[in-house]
Short mmCIF file of C-alpha atoms and ligand atoms in Angstrom, two decimals:
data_model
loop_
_atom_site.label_atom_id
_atom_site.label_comp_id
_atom_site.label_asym_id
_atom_site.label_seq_id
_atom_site.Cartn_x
_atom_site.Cartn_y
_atom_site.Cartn_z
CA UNK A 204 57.54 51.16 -25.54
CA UNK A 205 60.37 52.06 -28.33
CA UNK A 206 59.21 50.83 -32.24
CA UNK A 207 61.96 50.94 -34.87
CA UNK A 208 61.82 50.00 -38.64
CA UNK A 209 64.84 48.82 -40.57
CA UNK A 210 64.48 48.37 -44.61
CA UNK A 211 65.19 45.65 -46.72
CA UNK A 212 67.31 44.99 -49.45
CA UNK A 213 67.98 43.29 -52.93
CA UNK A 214 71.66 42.05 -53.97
CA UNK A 215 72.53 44.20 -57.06
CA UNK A 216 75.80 42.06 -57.23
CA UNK A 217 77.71 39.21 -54.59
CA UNK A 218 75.72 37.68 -52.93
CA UNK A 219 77.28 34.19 -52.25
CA UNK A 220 80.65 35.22 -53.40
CA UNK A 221 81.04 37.52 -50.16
CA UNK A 222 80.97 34.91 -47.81
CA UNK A 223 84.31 34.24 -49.04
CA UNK A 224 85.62 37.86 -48.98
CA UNK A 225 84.63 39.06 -52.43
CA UNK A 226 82.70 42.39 -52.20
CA UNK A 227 79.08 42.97 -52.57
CA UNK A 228 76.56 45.30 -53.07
CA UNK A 229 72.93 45.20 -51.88
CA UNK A 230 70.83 48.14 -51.74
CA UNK A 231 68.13 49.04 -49.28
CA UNK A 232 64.27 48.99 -50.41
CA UNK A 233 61.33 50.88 -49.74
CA UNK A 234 59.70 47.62 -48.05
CA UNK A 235 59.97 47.43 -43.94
CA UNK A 236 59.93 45.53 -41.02
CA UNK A 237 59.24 47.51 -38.09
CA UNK A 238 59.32 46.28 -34.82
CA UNK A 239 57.60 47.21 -31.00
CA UNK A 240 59.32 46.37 -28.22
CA UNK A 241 57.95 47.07 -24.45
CA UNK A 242 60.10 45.94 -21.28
CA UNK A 243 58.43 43.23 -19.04
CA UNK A 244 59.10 42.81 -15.75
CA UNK A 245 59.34 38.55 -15.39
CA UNK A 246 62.25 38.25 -17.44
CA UNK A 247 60.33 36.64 -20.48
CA UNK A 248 60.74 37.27 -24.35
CA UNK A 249 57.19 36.90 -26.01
CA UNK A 250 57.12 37.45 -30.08
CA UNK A 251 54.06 37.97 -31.50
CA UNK A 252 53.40 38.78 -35.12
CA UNK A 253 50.79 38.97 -37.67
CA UNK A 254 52.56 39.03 -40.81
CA UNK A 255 55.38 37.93 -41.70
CA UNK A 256 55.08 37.28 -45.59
CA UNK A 257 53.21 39.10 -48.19
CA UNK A 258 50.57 36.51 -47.77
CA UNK A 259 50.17 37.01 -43.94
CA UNK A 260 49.84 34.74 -41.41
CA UNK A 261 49.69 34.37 -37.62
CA UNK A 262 51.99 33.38 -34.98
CA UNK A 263 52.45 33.68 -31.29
CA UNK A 264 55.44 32.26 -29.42
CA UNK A 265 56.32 33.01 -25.71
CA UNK A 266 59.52 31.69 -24.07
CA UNK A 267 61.22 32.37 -20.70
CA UNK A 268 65.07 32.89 -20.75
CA UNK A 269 66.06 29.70 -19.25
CA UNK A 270 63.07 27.42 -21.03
CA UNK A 271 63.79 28.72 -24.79
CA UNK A 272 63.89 26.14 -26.99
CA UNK A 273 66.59 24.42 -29.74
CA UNK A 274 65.81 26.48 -32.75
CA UNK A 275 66.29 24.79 -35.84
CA UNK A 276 66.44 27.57 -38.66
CA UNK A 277 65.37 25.47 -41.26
CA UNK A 278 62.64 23.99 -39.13
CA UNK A 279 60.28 26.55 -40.61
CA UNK A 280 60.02 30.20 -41.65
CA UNK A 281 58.52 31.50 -38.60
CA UNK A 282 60.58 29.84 -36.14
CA UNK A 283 63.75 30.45 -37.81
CA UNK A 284 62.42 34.37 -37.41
CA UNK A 285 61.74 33.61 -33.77
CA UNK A 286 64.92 32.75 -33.51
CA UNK A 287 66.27 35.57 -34.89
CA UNK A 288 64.56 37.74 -32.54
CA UNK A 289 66.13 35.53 -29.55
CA UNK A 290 69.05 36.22 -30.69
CA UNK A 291 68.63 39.72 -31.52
CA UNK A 292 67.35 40.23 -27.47
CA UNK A 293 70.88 38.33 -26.87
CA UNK A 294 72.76 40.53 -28.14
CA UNK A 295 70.39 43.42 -26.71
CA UNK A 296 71.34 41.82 -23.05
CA UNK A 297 75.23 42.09 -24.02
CA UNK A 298 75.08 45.18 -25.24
CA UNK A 299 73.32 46.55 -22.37
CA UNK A 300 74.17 44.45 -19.53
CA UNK A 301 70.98 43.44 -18.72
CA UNK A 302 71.16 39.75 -18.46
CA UNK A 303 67.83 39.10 -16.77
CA UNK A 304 65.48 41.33 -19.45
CA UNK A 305 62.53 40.34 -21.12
CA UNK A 306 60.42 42.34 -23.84
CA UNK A 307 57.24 42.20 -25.37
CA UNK A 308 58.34 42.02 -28.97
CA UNK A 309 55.40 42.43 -32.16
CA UNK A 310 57.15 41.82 -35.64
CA UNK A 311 54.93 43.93 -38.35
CA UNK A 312 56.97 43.14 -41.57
CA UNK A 313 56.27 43.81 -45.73
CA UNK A 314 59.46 41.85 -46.46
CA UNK A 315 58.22 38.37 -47.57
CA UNK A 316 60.52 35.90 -45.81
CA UNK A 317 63.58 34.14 -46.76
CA UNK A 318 62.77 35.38 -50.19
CA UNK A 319 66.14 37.09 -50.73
CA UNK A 320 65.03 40.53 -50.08
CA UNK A 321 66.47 40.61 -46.34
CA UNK A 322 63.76 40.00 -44.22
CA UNK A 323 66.05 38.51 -40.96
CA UNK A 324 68.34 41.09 -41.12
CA UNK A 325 65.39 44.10 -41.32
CA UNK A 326 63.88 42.71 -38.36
CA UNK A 327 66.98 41.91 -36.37
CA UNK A 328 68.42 45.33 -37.00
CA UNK A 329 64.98 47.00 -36.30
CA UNK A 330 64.97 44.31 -32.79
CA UNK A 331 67.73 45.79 -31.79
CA UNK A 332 67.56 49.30 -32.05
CA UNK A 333 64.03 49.53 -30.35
CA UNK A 334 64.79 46.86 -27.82
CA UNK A 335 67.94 48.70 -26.71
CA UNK A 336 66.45 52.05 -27.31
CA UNK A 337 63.34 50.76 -24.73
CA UNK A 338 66.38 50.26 -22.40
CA UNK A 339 67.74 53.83 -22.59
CA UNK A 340 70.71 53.03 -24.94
CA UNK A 341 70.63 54.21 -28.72
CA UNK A 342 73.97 52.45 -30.72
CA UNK A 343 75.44 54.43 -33.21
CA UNK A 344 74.49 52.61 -36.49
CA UNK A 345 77.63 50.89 -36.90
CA UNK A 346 76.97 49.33 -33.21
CA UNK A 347 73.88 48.23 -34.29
CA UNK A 348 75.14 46.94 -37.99
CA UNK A 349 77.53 44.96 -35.62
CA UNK A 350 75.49 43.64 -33.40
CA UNK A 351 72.46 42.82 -35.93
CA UNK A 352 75.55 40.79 -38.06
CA UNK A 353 76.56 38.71 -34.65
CA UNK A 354 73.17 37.81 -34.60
CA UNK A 355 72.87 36.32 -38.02
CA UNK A 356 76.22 34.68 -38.06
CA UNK A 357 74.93 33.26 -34.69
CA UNK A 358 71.65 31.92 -36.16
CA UNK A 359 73.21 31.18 -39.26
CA UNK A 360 76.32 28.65 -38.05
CA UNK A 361 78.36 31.20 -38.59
CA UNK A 362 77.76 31.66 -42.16
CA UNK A 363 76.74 35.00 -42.72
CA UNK A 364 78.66 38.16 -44.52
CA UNK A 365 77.99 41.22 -42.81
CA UNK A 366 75.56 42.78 -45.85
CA UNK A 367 72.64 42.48 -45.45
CA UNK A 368 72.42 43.71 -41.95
CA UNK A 369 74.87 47.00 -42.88
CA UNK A 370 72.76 47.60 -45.68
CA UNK A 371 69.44 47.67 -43.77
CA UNK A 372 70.87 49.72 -40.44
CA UNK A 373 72.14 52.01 -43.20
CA UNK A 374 70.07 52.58 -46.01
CA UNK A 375 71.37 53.73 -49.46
CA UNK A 376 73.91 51.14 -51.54
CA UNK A 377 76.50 50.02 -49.82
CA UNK A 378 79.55 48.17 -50.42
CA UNK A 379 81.01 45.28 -48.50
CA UNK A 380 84.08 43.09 -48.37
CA UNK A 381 84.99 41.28 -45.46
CA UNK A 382 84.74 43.73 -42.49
CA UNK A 383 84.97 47.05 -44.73
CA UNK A 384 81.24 48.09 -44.96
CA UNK A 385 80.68 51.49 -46.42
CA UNK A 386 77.87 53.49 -48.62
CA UNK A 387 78.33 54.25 -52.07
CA UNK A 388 76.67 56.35 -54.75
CA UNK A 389 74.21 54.91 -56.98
CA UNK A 390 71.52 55.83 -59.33
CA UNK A 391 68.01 56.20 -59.77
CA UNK A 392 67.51 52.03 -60.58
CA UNK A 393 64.38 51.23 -62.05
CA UNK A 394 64.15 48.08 -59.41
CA UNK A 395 61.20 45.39 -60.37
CA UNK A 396 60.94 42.49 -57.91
CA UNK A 397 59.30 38.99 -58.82
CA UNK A 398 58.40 36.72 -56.23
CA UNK A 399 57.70 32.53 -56.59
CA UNK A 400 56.07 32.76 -53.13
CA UNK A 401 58.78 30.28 -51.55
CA UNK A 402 62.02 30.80 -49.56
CA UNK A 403 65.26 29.13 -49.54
CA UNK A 404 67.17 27.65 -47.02
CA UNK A 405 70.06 30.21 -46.44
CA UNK A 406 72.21 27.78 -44.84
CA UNK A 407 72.26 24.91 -46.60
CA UNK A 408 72.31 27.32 -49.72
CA UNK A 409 75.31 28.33 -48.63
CA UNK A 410 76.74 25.17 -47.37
CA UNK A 411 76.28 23.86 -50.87
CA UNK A 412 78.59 26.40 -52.43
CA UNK A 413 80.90 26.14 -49.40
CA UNK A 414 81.13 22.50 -51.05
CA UNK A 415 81.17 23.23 -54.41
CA UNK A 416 84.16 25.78 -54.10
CA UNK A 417 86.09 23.14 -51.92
CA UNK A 418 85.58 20.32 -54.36
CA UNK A 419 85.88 22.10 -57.88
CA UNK A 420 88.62 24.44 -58.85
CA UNK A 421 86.49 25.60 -61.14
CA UNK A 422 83.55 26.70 -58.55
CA UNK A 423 85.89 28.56 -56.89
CA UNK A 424 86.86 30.34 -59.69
CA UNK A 425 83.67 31.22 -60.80
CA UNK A 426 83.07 32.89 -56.53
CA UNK A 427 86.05 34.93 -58.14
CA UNK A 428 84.52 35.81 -61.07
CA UNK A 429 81.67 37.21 -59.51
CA UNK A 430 83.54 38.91 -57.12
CA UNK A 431 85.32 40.83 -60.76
CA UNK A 432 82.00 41.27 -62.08
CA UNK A 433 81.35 43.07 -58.46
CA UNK A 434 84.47 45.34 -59.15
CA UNK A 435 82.77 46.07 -62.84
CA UNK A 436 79.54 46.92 -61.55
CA UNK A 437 80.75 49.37 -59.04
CA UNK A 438 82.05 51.00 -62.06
CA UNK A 439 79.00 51.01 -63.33
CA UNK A 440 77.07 52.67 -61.13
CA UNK A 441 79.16 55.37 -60.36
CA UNK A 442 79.07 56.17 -64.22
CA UNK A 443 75.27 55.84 -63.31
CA UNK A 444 74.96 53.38 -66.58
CA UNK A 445 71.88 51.63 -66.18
CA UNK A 446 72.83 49.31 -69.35
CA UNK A 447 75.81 48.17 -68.09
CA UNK A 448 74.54 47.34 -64.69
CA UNK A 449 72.12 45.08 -66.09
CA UNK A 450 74.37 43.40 -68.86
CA UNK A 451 76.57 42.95 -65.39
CA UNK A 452 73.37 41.39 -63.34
CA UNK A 453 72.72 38.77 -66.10
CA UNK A 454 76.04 37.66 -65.92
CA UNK A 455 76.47 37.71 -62.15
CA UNK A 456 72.88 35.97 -62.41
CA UNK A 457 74.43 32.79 -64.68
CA UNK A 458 77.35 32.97 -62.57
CA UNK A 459 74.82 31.80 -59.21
CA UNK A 460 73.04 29.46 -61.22
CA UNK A 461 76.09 27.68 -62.52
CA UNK A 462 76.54 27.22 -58.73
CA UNK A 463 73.76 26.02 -58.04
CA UNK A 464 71.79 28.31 -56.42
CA UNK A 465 69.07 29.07 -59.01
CA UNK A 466 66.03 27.13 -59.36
CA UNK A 467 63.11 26.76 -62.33
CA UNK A 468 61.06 29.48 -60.85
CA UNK A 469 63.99 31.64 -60.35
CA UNK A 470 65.32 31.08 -64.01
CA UNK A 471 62.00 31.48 -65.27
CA UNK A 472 61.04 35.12 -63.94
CA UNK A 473 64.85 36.42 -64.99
CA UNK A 474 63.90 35.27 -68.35
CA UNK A 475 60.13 36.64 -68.53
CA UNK A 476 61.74 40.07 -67.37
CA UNK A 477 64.38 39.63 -70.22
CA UNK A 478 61.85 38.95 -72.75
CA UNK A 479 59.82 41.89 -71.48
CA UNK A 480 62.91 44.13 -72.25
CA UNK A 481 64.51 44.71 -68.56
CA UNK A 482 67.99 45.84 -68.74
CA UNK A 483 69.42 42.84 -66.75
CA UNK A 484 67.80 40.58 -64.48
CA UNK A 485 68.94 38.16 -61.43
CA UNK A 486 68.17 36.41 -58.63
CA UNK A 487 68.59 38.48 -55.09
CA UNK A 488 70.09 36.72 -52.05
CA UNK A 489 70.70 33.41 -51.09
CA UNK A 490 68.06 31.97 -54.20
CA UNK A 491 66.70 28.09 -54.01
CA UNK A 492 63.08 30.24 -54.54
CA UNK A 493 62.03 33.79 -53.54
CA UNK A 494 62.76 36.73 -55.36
CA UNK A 495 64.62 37.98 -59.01
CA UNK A 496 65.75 41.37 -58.75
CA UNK A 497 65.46 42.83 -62.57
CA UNK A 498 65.91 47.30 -63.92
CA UNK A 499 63.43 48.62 -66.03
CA UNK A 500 62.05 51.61 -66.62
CA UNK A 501 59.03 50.94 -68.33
CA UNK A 502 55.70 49.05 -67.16
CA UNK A 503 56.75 46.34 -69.46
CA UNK A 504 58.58 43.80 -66.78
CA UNK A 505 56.29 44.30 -64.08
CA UNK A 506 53.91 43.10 -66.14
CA UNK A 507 54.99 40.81 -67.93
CA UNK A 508 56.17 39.08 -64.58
CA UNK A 509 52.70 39.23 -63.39
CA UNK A 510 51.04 36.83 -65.95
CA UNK A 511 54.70 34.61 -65.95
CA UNK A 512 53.17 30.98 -64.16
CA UNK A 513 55.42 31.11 -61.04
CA UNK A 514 55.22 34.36 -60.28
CA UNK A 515 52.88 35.31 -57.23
CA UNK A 516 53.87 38.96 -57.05
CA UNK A 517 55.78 41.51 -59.33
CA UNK A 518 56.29 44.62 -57.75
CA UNK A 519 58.11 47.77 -58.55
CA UNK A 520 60.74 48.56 -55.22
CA UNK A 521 62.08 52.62 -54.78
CA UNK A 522 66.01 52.80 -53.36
CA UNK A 523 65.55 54.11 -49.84
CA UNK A 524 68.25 56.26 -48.16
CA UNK A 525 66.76 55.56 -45.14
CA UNK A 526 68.38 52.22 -42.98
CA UNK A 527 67.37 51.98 -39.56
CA UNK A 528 64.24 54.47 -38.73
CA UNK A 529 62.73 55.30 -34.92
CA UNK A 530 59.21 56.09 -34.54
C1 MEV B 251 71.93 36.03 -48.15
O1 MEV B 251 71.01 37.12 -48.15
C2 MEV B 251 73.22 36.45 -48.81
C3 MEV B 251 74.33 35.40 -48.76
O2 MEV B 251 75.45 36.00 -49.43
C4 MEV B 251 74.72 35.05 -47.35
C5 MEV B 251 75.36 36.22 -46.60
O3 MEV B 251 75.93 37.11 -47.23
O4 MEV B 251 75.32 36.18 -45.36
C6 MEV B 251 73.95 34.14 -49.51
#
């Protein structure tokens, strides 16, 4: 039996915009999915997991190699993380050679999912450390990163920017554009999550800007203006100025939404935690529902977010260092 954990992340700029080559930073957070993988002798891939959102909930899914099923990712939450984990143990039977393989695979996660805070790309990268790692095989991170991103642009239709699966095999802030994916410094961020308690659909979130930017001149200028606000807030954060970061998250934050991307529940928390005083607030990840991502110091957002209607959870979320773990 191997058991890995991989963190997740929130988008402190690009999200969207690097799907087209602009650069991005997310930054890994102190919430994990960690993942138990045991060999099995017949060849089979069973999942099992208990929860999968903050809410919890149970599901159990066995399929042999040659009976798996047409996953539809937007079909539902849990199946579209089944099929990340299929495709995870794919690219664990590449990797390794081991076409034939099966696993016992139990998902234990704290990432709420499809919410924006990285929840496939946690468990895929955790998938495929332990599964390989049960195998006798540890990648080097930037294996794994590579492999964990395959997977994602597999499941995703080949829409996926190699991010949020860097970020969480790596830990830390990171910056990425296109296939450059490195770590960069960043301060102590006073990170405060809200949560709606719904997902979007990453694809057809994407697809819609995909459309957007190829219908409107002006959509795809405004990808390119996020990807300058990007270049600002890397600035930023090497100076370590927490004011400008934020001033540079609102922006990137009206930026999404004039693309479409935002939604009433989203808009509201950014403004509760902008009433409450934060120093910026945004929406993390793909949006359509999930998460806001806002800085401040003070108890003042958190709460604040906890009485705002729409808001099922406001939590505050440490930086971690630490990508990919093994247990
Ligand atoms: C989703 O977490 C982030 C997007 O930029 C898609 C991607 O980068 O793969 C919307």
């Amino acid at each position: 039996m191997a058991i890995s954990s991989a963190p997740g992340k929130v988008y402190l700029f690009g999200e969207h915009a690097v799907v087209y080559g602009e650069p991005a930073v997310p930054c890994a957070i102190e919430r994990r999915a960690r993942v138990e993988v045991s060999r099995r002798e017949d060849g089979k891939l069973s999942v099992h997991s208990d929860d999968l959102t903050l809410d919890g909930f149970t599901v159990e899914y066995g399929v042999s190699p040659d009976e798996r099923p047409d996953i539809d990712v937007s079909e539902s939450l849990v199946t579209a993380a089944m099929g990340y984990v299929d495709g995870a143990i794919e690219q664990v039977r590449d990797v390794t050679g081991n076409d034939d393989v099966g696993f016992d695979v139990t998902i234990d996660s704290d990432i709420p999912l499809g919410a924006g805070l990285g929840s496939s790309a946690a468990v895929v990268v955790a998938a495929i450390d332990a599964a390989t790692r049960e195998l006798g095989t540890t990648l080097s991170t930037e294996e794994l990163a590579d492999r964990a991103y395959r997977t994602e642009h597999e499941v995703q239709d080949g829409q996926a920017s190699r991010a949020d699966t860097f970020c969480s095999a790596t830990g830390g802030a990171v910056r990425v554009e296109g296939e450059d994916c490195r770590s960069i410094e960043a301060p102590d961020l006073p990170i405060v999550i809200g949560f709606d308690g719904g997902a979007g659909d990453t694809g057809q979130l994407v697809a819609g800007v995909r459309n957007l930017r190829e219908e409107y001149d002006f959509a795809a200028d405004t990808v390119a203006a996020i990807g300058d606000v990007v270049r600002n807030g890397e600035e930023a954060l090497s100076a370590g100025d927490l004011e400008e970061i934020g001033r540079l998250m609102n922006f990137n934050h009206g930026l999404l939404s004039a693309l479409g991307v935002s939604s009433r529940s989203l808009d509201t928390m950014v403004w509760a935690a902008r009433d409450a005083g934060a120093m910026g607030a945004k929406l993390t990840g793909a949006g359509g529902g999930g998460c806001i991502v806002a800085l401040d110091p003070t108890p003042e957002t958190e709460t604040a977010l906890s009485f705002t209607p729409g808001c099922e959870d406001a939590f505050r979320a440490a930086l971690t260092e630490e990508g990919v773990k093994r247990i």
